[in-house]
C-alpha positions in Angstrom: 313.3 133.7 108.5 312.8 132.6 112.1 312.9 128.9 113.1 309.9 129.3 114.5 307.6 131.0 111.7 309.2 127.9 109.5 308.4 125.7 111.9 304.9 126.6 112.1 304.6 127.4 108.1 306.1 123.7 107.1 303.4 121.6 108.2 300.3 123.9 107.4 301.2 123.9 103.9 301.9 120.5 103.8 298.3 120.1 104.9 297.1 122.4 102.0 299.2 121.0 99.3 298.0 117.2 100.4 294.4 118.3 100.6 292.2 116.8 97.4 291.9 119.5 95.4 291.7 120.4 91.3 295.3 119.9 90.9 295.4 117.0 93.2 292.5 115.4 91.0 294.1 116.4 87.9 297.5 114.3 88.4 295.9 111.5 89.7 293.6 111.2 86.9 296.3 111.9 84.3 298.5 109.4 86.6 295.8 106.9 85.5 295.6 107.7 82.2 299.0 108.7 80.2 301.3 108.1 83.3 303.4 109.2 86.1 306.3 110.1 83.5 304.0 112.2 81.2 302.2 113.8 83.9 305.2 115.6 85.1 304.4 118.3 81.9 301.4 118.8 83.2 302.7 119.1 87.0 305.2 121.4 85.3 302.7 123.7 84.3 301.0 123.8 87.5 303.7 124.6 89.3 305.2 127.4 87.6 300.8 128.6 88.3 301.2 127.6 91.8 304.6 130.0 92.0 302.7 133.0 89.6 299.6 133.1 92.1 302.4 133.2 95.8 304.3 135.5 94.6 301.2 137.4 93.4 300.2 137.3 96.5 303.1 138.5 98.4 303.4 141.6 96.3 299.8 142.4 96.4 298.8 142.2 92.7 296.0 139.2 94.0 294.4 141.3 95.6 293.4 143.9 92.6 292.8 140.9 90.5 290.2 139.4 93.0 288.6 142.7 93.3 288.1 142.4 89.3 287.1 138.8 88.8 285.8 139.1 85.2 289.5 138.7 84.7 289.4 135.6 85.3 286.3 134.5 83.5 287.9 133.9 80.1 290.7 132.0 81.6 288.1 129.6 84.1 285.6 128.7 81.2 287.6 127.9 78.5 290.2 126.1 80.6 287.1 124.0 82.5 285.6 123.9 78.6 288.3 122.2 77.6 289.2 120.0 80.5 285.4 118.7 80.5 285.8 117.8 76.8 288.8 115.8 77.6 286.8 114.0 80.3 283.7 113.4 77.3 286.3 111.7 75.3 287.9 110.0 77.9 284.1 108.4 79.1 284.0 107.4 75.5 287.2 105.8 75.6 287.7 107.8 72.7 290.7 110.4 72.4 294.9 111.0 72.9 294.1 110.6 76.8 291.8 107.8 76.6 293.0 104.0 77.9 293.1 101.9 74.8 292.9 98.3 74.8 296.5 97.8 73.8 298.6 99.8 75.9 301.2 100.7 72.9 298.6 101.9 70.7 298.1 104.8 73.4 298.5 108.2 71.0 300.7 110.3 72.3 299.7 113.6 74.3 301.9 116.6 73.7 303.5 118.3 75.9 302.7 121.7 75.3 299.1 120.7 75.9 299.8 118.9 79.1 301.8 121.8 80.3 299.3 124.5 79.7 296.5 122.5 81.5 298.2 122.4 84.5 299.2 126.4 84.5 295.6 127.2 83.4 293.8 124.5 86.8 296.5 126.3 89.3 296.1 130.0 87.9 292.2 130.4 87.4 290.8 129.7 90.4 289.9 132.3 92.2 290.2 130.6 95.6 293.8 129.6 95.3 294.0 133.2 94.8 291.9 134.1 98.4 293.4 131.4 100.6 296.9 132.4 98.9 296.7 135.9 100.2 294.8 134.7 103.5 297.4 132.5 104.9 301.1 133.6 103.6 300.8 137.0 104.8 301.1 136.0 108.4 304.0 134.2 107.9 306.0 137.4 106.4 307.7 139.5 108.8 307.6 143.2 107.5 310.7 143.8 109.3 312.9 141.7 107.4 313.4 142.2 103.7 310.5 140.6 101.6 312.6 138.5 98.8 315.0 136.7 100.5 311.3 135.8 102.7 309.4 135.0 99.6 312.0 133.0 97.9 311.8 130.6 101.2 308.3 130.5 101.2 307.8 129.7 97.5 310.4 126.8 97.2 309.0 125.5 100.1 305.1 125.8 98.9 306.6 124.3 95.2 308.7 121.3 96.7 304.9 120.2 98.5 303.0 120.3 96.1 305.6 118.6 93.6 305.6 115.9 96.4 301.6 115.9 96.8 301.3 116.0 93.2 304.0 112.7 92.6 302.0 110.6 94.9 298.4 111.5 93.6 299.8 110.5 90.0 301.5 107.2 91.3 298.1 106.7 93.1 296.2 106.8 90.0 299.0 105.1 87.7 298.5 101.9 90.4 294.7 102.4 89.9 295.1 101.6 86.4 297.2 98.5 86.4 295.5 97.2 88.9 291.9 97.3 86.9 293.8 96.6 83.2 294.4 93.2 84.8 290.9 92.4 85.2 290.6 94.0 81.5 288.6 96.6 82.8 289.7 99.4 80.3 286.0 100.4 79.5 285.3 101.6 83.4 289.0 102.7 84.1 288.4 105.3 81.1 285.3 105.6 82.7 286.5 106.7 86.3 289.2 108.8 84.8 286.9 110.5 81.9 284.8 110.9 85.1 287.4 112.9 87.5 288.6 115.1 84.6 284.7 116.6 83.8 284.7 116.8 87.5 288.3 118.9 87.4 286.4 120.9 84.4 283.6 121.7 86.4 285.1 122.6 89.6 287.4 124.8 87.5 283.8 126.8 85.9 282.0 126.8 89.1 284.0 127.9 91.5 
């Protein structure tokens, strides 16, 4: 690829990746709730979503699924459905996810679960999908060959939001030990129950 195009590329996906956003939300709030350390399943998940829906979008199949956006349906409400029942629980200070009063009586979360909740927040929004296919095409030059292109572009796009995704979950995890020393447990399950039945709405709605 050309200096240039990279040069222009770098810091406008930066900007995208930092921007608050469902995934964003979800590490921070799973930052505050199970961890830095356990969140990277989750941040696992999403990432292997984020690199499904570029490359989708440099071969074109985004744009057929877009025009058929029933597709996605399924995937958006159970996914949100789920997500807002964690964030029920979590206001309840009840559930795996939920901040206990004794930190070592915290359950533990499985990763499989936490893995599949960030693939299902990256993949099923329909938006990641449009500003996906609206921004990286520029950036391709059709007279070069396309993989050695899209290979660049995706490591790039992963390494940001691995970064982005690190310091929204460190955010939240300094969040949480900063309230638990003023024993407020109840209202930091609270604020985190609260930002994941935001994440589960956001993922229904839009």
């Amino acid at each position: 690829m050309e200096y240039s195009v990279l040069i222009l590329f770098v810091p406008t996906f930066f900007a995208v990746s930092a921007t608050p956003g469902m995934c964003m939300t979800l590490a921070m709030t799973l930052g505050m709730t199970i961890g830095v350390r356990k969140s990277l399943w989750m941040m696992l998940g999403e990432l292997v979503g984020v690199a499904l829906v570029t490359i989708s979008s440099l071969i074109g199949v985004a744009t057929i699924l877009l025009a058929r956006p029933n597709m996605f349906l399924v995937l958006k409400y159970l996914g949100g459905s789920y997500l807002f029942y964690l964030g029920i629980q979590m206001w309840r200070s009840r559930g795996k996810m939920a901040i206990p009063e004794n930190f070592a009586q915290q359950d533990n979360v499985t990763r499989k679960s936490l893995i599949i909740q960030g693939f299902v927040t990256a993949i099923a929004n329909p938006k990641g999908w449009a500003f996906m296919i609206s921004l990286l095409p520029p950036f391709i030059n059709a007279e070069l060959p396309l993989y050695p292109q899209a290979m660049i572009l995706v490591t790039i796009i992963l390494c940001f939001e691995f970064v982005c995704l690190l310091l929204y979950a460190t955010g939240g995890h300094t969040l949480r030990h900063l309230l638990q020393q003023r024993g407020n447990v109840i209202l930091l399950n609270r604020i985190a129950g609260s930002l994941m039945l935001c994440v589960g709405l956001w993922l229904c709605f839009t």
